[in-house]
Short mmCIF file of C-alpha atoms in Angstrom, two decimals:
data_model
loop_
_atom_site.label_atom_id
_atom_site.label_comp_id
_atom_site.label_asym_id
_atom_site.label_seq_id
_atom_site.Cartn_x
_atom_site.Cartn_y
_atom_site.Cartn_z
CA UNK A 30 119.06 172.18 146.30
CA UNK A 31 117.43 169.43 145.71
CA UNK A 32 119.36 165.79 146.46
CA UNK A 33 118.36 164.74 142.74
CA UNK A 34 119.75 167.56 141.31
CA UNK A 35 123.37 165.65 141.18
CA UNK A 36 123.17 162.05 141.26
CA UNK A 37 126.15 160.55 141.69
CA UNK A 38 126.83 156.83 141.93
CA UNK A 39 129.91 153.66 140.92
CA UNK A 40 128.66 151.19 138.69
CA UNK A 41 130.90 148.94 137.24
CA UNK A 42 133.99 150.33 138.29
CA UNK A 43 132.48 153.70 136.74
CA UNK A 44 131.84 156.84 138.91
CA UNK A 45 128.77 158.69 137.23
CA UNK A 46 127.16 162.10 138.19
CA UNK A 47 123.93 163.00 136.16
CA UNK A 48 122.59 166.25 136.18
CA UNK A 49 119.19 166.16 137.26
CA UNK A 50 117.80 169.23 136.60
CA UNK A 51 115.72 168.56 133.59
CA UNK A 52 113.21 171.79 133.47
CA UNK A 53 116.25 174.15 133.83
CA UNK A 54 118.43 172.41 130.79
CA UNK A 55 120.30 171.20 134.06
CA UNK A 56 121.34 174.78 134.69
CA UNK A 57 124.88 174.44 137.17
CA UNK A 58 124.01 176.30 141.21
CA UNK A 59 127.09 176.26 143.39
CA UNK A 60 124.74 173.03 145.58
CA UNK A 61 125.43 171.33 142.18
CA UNK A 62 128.85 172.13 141.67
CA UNK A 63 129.94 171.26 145.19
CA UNK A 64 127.97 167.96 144.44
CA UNK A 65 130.21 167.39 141.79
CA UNK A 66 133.40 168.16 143.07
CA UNK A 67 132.55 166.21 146.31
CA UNK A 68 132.23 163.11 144.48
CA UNK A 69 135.12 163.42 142.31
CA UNK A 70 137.52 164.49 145.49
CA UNK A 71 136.04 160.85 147.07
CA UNK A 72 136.78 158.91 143.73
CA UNK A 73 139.92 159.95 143.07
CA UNK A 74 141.91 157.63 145.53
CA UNK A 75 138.91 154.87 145.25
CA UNK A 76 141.00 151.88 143.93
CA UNK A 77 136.83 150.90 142.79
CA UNK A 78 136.48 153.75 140.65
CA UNK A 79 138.49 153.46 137.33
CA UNK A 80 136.83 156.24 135.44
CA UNK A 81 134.35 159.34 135.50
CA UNK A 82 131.01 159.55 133.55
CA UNK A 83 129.02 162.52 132.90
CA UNK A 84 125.53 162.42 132.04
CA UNK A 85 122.01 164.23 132.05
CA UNK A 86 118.51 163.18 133.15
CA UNK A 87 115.85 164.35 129.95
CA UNK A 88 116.17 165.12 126.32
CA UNK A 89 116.75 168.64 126.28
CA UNK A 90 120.26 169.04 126.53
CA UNK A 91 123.31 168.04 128.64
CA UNK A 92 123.68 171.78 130.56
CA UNK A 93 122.62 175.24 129.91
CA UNK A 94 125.53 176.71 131.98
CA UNK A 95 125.13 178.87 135.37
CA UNK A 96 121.77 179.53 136.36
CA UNK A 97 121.43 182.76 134.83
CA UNK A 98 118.09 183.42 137.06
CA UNK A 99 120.38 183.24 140.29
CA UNK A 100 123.30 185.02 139.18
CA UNK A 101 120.75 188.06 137.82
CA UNK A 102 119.00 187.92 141.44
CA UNK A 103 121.98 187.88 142.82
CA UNK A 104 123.46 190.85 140.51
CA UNK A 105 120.66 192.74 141.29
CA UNK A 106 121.77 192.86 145.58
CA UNK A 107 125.86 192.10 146.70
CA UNK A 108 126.26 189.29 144.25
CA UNK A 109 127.54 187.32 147.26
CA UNK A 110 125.50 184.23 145.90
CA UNK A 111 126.79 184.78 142.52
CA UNK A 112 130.20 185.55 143.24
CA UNK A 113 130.11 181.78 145.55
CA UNK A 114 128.35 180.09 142.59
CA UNK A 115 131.72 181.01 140.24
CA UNK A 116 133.98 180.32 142.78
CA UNK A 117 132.62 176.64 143.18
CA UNK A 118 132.34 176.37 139.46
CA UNK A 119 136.01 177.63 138.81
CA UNK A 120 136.93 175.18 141.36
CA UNK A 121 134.99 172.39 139.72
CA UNK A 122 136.77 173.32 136.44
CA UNK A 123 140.25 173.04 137.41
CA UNK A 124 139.77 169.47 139.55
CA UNK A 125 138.73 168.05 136.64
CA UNK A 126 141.43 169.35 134.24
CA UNK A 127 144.14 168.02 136.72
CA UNK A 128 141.93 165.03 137.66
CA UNK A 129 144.01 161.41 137.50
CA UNK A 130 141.32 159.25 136.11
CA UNK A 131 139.82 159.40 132.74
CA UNK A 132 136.55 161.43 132.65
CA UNK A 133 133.67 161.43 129.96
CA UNK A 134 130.72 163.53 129.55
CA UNK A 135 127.91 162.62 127.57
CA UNK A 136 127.05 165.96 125.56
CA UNK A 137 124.11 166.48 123.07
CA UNK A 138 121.43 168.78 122.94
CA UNK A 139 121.88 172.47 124.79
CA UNK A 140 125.63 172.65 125.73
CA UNK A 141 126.02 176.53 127.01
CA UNK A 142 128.74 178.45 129.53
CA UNK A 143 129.57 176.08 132.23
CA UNK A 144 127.98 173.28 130.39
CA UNK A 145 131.09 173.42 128.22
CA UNK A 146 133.13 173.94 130.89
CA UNK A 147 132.59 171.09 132.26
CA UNK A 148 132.38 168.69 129.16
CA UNK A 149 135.50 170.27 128.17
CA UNK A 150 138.02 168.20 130.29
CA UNK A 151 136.76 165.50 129.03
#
């Protein structure tokens, strides 16, 4: 993965991750999910971090859901990558449905699969 793929960052007392995976509709890879949850494990006892914000780089949507490329590759041998790639999404999931501080996610556009998974705890 790519660095940009997940850019996370506190501004103004706001911690923001943007999906930076324009040309895939910011399609979710376990790298990007493990971004996420990294950031929101260091946030949540960050007295400078009030709230969550979810955003996407581009105009084409907010997320497409798992990268269905991936997951078919990895189908198509032992799945190991895929079966990772769920596990790391699942986990994702639940942190922020239990998470202590407010999170929003900016959603328009292409909202598929994990995409709504996670906009929906917000």
């Amino acid at each position: 993965m790519s660095e940009s793929e997940v850019i996370t960052r506190i501004e103004n007392g706001v911690g923001r991750i943007t999906l930076n995976r324009p040309k895939a509709i910011h399609a979710l890879n376990r790298a990007m999910c493990e971004a996420m949850i990294e950031a929101l494990l260091a946030w949540r006892e960050d007295s400078a971090v009030q709230s969550v914000l979810i955003d996407h780089a581009g105009e084409r949507g907010f997320c497409a859901g798992g990268d269905i490329r991936m997951i078919a590759e990895s189908g198509a041998g032992d799945a190991s990558e895929a079966k990772a790639f769920f596990r790391s999404e699942y986990q994702l999931n639940h942190l922020m449905f239990v998470y202590s501080k407010p999170i929003t996610a900016v959603v328009d556009g292409i909202v598929m699969g994990g995409g709504v998974g996670i906009s929906e705890p917000a």
